[in-house]
Amino acid sequence: PLTTKKNGGSSIVNKAGAFWGTFGVVYILAKAIKRVLPIALEPFNGNLPPLSRVQLAAYVITCVWFAYVEGYKGFQCKFSPLVVKRSQTLQSGSSSFIQFVLAPLYSMGLFHATKKRMIVSWSVTTGVAVIVALVKKLPYPYRNIVDAGVVAGLGYGSISILLIAAKSFIFNQPPSINPELPVKLTS
């Protein structure tokens, strides 16, 4: 376990761990957005054929659909509160050094979680990786349309994490979601 000897030091370590866990996840999402955004915007840069009306409608509908399904239903209602809540469970004296160092992955439920949470987290992570590999093979403009939706969903999700974190850290109103930590066995 990570411990501090200075008075109030554990509070600083706890807050730093929560900050790193939450904002590390936002950083991971921001990097993904930065990679995908140029591809999503290619249809509008003038170097490629413009989208037809049907393709433009598909572009807009895909953005709205991803913002709702991925951003609202996936992130705001489930994943974002989980990330913030789990990041706040990092505590000096009871959390390991590895949990603090890998706080973003810990906050995502990829380790030190219930069996169900780890299965869900790893399945979603693996599923996203497979879908990304498949989408990369789509021709223009279909990849661009899907990537635009991904940007909308990840953007919405990132903002929801930031707002939930602000509500929790600034107004002391943490998410009421179960952090899905493993049950400690007593002897």
Tab-separated table of C-alpha atoms in Angstrom:
chain	number	residue	atom	x	y	z
A	1	PRO	CA	0.000	0.000	0.000
A	2	LEU	CA	1.031	3.567	-0.681
A	3	THR	CA	1.438	5.559	2.531
A	4	THR	CA	2.554	9.044	3.414
A	5	LYS	CA	4.052	10.301	6.662
A	6	LYS	CA	3.246	14.014	6.446
A	7	ASN	CA	0.080	15.320	8.064
A	8	GLY	CA	-2.509	15.747	5.342
A	9	GLY	CA	-0.220	14.032	2.857
A	10	SER	CA	-2.566	11.104	2.413
A	11	SER	CA	-5.339	13.489	1.402
A	12	ILE	CA	-3.068	14.971	-1.257
A	13	VAL	CA	-2.105	11.488	-2.488
A	14	ASN	CA	-5.782	10.470	-2.606
A	15	LYS	CA	-6.736	13.575	-4.582
A	16	ALA	CA	-3.774	13.162	-6.923
A	17	GLY	CA	-4.748	9.525	-7.520
A	18	ALA	CA	-8.370	10.471	-8.216
A	19	PHE	CA	-7.246	13.280	-10.532
A	20	TRP	CA	-4.825	11.007	-12.425
A	21	GLY	CA	-7.418	8.222	-12.683
A	22	THR	CA	-10.157	10.471	-14.032
A	23	PHE	CA	-8.143	12.793	-16.239
A	24	GLY	CA	-5.939	9.957	-17.475
A	25	VAL	CA	-9.057	8.361	-18.965
A	26	VAL	CA	-10.034	11.713	-20.531
A	27	TYR	CA	-6.503	11.950	-21.953
A	28	ILE	CA	-6.824	8.471	-23.509
A	29	LEU	CA	-10.141	9.510	-25.096
A	30	ALA	CA	-8.703	12.844	-26.267
A	31	LYS	CA	-5.823	11.047	-27.992
A	32	ALA	CA	-8.334	8.817	-29.804
A	33	ILE	CA	-10.381	11.857	-30.849
A	34	LYS	CA	-7.227	13.608	-32.099
A	35	ARG	CA	-6.371	10.564	-34.250
A	36	VAL	CA	-9.862	10.124	-35.715
A	37	LEU	CA	-11.020	13.735	-36.130
A	38	PRO	CA	-8.912	14.496	-39.248
A	39	ILE	CA	-10.382	11.418	-40.972
A	40	ALA	CA	-13.899	12.421	-39.944
A	41	LEU	CA	-13.367	15.889	-41.452
A	42	GLU	CA	-11.782	14.712	-44.751
A	43	PRO	CA	-15.054	14.995	-46.689
A	44	PHE	CA	-15.043	18.757	-46.015
A	45	ASN	CA	-11.416	19.650	-46.730
A	46	GLY	CA	-11.914	19.964	-50.502
A	47	ASN	CA	-9.341	17.324	-51.436
A	48	LEU	CA	-11.843	14.481	-51.848
A	49	PRO	CA	-15.165	14.245	-53.661
A	50	PRO	CA	-17.948	15.941	-51.675
A	51	LEU	CA	-20.554	13.855	-49.908
A	52	SER	CA	-23.835	13.271	-51.703
A	53	ARG	CA	-27.022	14.367	-49.930
A	54	VAL	CA	-27.644	10.791	-48.803
A	55	GLN	CA	-24.072	10.458	-47.522
A	56	LEU	CA	-24.306	13.821	-45.760
A	57	ALA	CA	-27.570	12.720	-44.129
A	58	ALA	CA	-25.870	9.468	-43.073
A	59	TYR	CA	-22.967	11.528	-41.648
A	60	VAL	CA	-25.295	13.662	-39.522
A	61	ILE	CA	-27.488	10.733	-38.441
A	62	THR	CA	-24.396	8.715	-37.497
A	63	CYS	CA	-23.083	11.600	-35.370
A	64	VAL	CA	-26.425	11.983	-33.580
A	65	TRP	CA	-26.788	8.214	-33.108
A	66	PHE	CA	-23.256	7.798	-31.698
A	67	ALA	CA	-23.679	10.830	-29.446
A	68	TYR	CA	-26.827	9.261	-27.991
A	69	VAL	CA	-25.877	5.571	-27.869
A	70	GLU	CA	-22.166	5.845	-27.111
A	71	GLY	CA	-22.025	9.280	-25.501
A	72	TYR	CA	-25.188	9.422	-23.442
A	73	LYS	CA	-26.206	5.792	-22.856
A	74	GLY	CA	-22.694	4.323	-22.700
A	75	PHE	CA	-20.629	7.092	-21.177
A	76	GLN	CA	-22.874	9.485	-19.249
A	77	CYS	CA	-25.201	6.857	-17.788
A	78	LYS	CA	-22.642	4.104	-17.072
A	79	PHE	CA	-18.935	4.476	-17.815
A	80	SER	CA	-18.287	8.100	-16.784
A	81	PRO	CA	-19.755	7.784	-13.262
A	82	LEU	CA	-17.858	4.496	-12.858
A	83	VAL	CA	-14.549	6.109	-13.845
A	84	VAL	CA	-15.012	9.009	-11.418
A	85	LYS	CA	-16.237	6.781	-8.573
A	86	ARG	CA	-13.439	4.220	-8.981
A	87	SER	CA	-10.807	6.956	-9.196
A	88	GLN	CA	-12.001	8.208	-5.823
A	89	THR	CA	-11.531	4.791	-4.233
A	90	LEU	CA	-7.771	5.164	-4.565
A	91	GLN	CA	-6.717	5.633	-0.956
A	92	SER	CA	-3.321	6.026	0.619
A	93	GLY	CA	-2.695	3.043	2.869
A	94	SER	CA	-5.140	0.664	1.183
A	95	SER	CA	-4.467	1.057	-2.549
A	96	SER	CA	-1.298	-0.359	-4.055
A	97	PHE	CA	1.406	1.627	-5.787
A	98	ILE	CA	0.436	-0.070	-9.085
A	99	GLN	CA	-3.180	1.046	-8.656
A	100	PHE	CA	-1.978	4.645	-8.336
A	101	VAL	CA	0.469	4.407	-11.257
A	102	LEU	CA	-2.114	2.718	-13.502
A	103	ALA	CA	-4.996	4.777	-12.106
A	104	PRO	CA	-6.667	5.400	-15.496
A	105	LEU	CA	-6.788	1.649	-16.212
A	106	TYR	CA	-7.887	0.982	-12.636
A	107	SER	CA	-10.626	3.628	-13.001
A	108	MET	CA	-11.822	1.926	-16.200
A	109	GLY	CA	-12.286	-1.308	-14.241
A	110	LEU	CA	-9.601	-3.222	-16.128
A	111	PHE	CA	-8.097	-4.602	-12.908
A	112	HIS	CA	-8.855	-4.785	-9.176
A	113	ALA	CA	-12.573	-5.060	-9.873
A	114	THR	CA	-15.311	-7.634	-9.566
A	115	LYS	CA	-15.097	-10.523	-12.008
A	116	LYS	CA	-18.169	-9.215	-13.868
A	117	ARG	CA	-16.715	-5.668	-14.141
A	118	MET	CA	-13.403	-6.960	-15.479
A	119	ILE	CA	-15.180	-9.178	-18.022
A	120	VAL	CA	-17.320	-6.238	-19.176
A	121	SER	CA	-14.398	-3.779	-19.252
A	122	TRP	CA	-12.046	-6.126	-21.104
A	123	SER	CA	-14.815	-7.225	-23.501
A	124	VAL	CA	-15.677	-3.631	-24.378
A	125	THR	CA	-11.992	-2.749	-24.805
A	126	THR	CA	-11.364	-5.779	-27.032
A	127	GLY	CA	-14.592	-5.221	-28.969
A	128	VAL	CA	-13.672	-1.605	-29.656
A	129	ALA	CA	-10.215	-2.658	-30.884
A	130	VAL	CA	-11.764	-5.191	-33.296
A	131	ILE	CA	-14.318	-2.663	-34.579
A	132	VAL	CA	-11.565	-0.053	-35.073
A	133	ALA	CA	-9.571	-2.546	-37.155
A	134	LEU	CA	-12.634	-3.316	-39.287
A	135	VAL	CA	-13.646	0.345	-39.741
A	136	LYS	CA	-10.107	1.187	-40.929
A	137	LYS	CA	-10.758	-1.080	-43.922
A	138	LEU	CA	-13.883	0.790	-45.030
A	139	PRO	CA	-13.505	2.900	-48.186
A	140	TYR	CA	-14.188	6.619	-48.492
A	141	PRO	CA	-16.645	8.026	-47.383
A	142	TYR	CA	-17.963	5.215	-45.183
A	143	ARG	CA	-14.972	5.178	-42.843
A	144	ASN	CA	-15.227	8.956	-42.531
A	145	ILE	CA	-18.933	8.740	-41.679
A	146	VAL	CA	-18.326	6.129	-38.961
A	147	ASP	CA	-15.316	8.048	-37.617
A	148	ALA	CA	-17.442	11.206	-37.380
A	149	GLY	CA	-19.868	9.281	-35.189
A	150	VAL	CA	-16.999	7.996	-33.067
A	151	VAL	CA	-15.748	11.561	-32.558
A	152	ALA	CA	-19.253	12.646	-31.507
A	153	GLY	CA	-19.583	9.760	-29.053
A	154	LEU	CA	-16.091	10.080	-27.577
A	155	GLY	CA	-16.405	13.860	-27.395
A	156	TYR	CA	-19.711	13.607	-25.552
A	157	GLY	CA	-18.242	10.920	-23.296
A	158	SER	CA	-15.163	12.992	-22.461
A	159	ILE	CA	-17.292	15.987	-21.578
A	160	SER	CA	-19.551	13.824	-19.401
A	161	ILE	CA	-16.529	12.524	-17.465
A	162	LEU	CA	-15.297	16.093	-16.948
A	163	LEU	CA	-18.709	17.325	-15.761
A	164	ILE	CA	-19.251	14.379	-13.414
A	165	ALA	CA	-15.727	14.856	-12.051
A	166	ALA	CA	-16.322	18.585	-11.534
A	167	LYS	CA	-19.576	17.866	-9.706
A	168	SER	CA	-17.776	15.319	-7.553
A	169	PHE	CA	-14.524	17.164	-6.871
A	170	ILE	CA	-15.830	20.750	-6.615
A	171	PHE	CA	-19.287	20.242	-5.111
A	172	ASN	CA	-18.472	17.049	-3.189
A	173	GLN	CA	-21.257	15.119	-4.940
A	174	PRO	CA	-19.665	11.818	-5.997
A	175	PRO	CA	-21.550	9.476	-8.319
A	176	SER	CA	-23.821	7.045	-6.484
A	177	ILE	CA	-22.778	4.141	-8.731
A	178	ASN	CA	-21.227	0.981	-7.279
A	179	PRO	CA	-17.439	1.098	-7.947
A	180	GLU	CA	-17.490	-2.694	-8.414
A	181	LEU	CA	-14.439	-3.384	-6.280
A	182	PRO	CA	-13.553	-6.980	-5.441
A	183	VAL	CA	-14.900	-8.262	-2.146
A	184	LYS	CA	-12.238	-8.434	0.544
A	185	LEU	CA	-12.016	-11.856	2.102
A	186	THR	CA	-11.714	-11.888	5.865
A	187	SER	CA	-9.935	-14.664	7.689
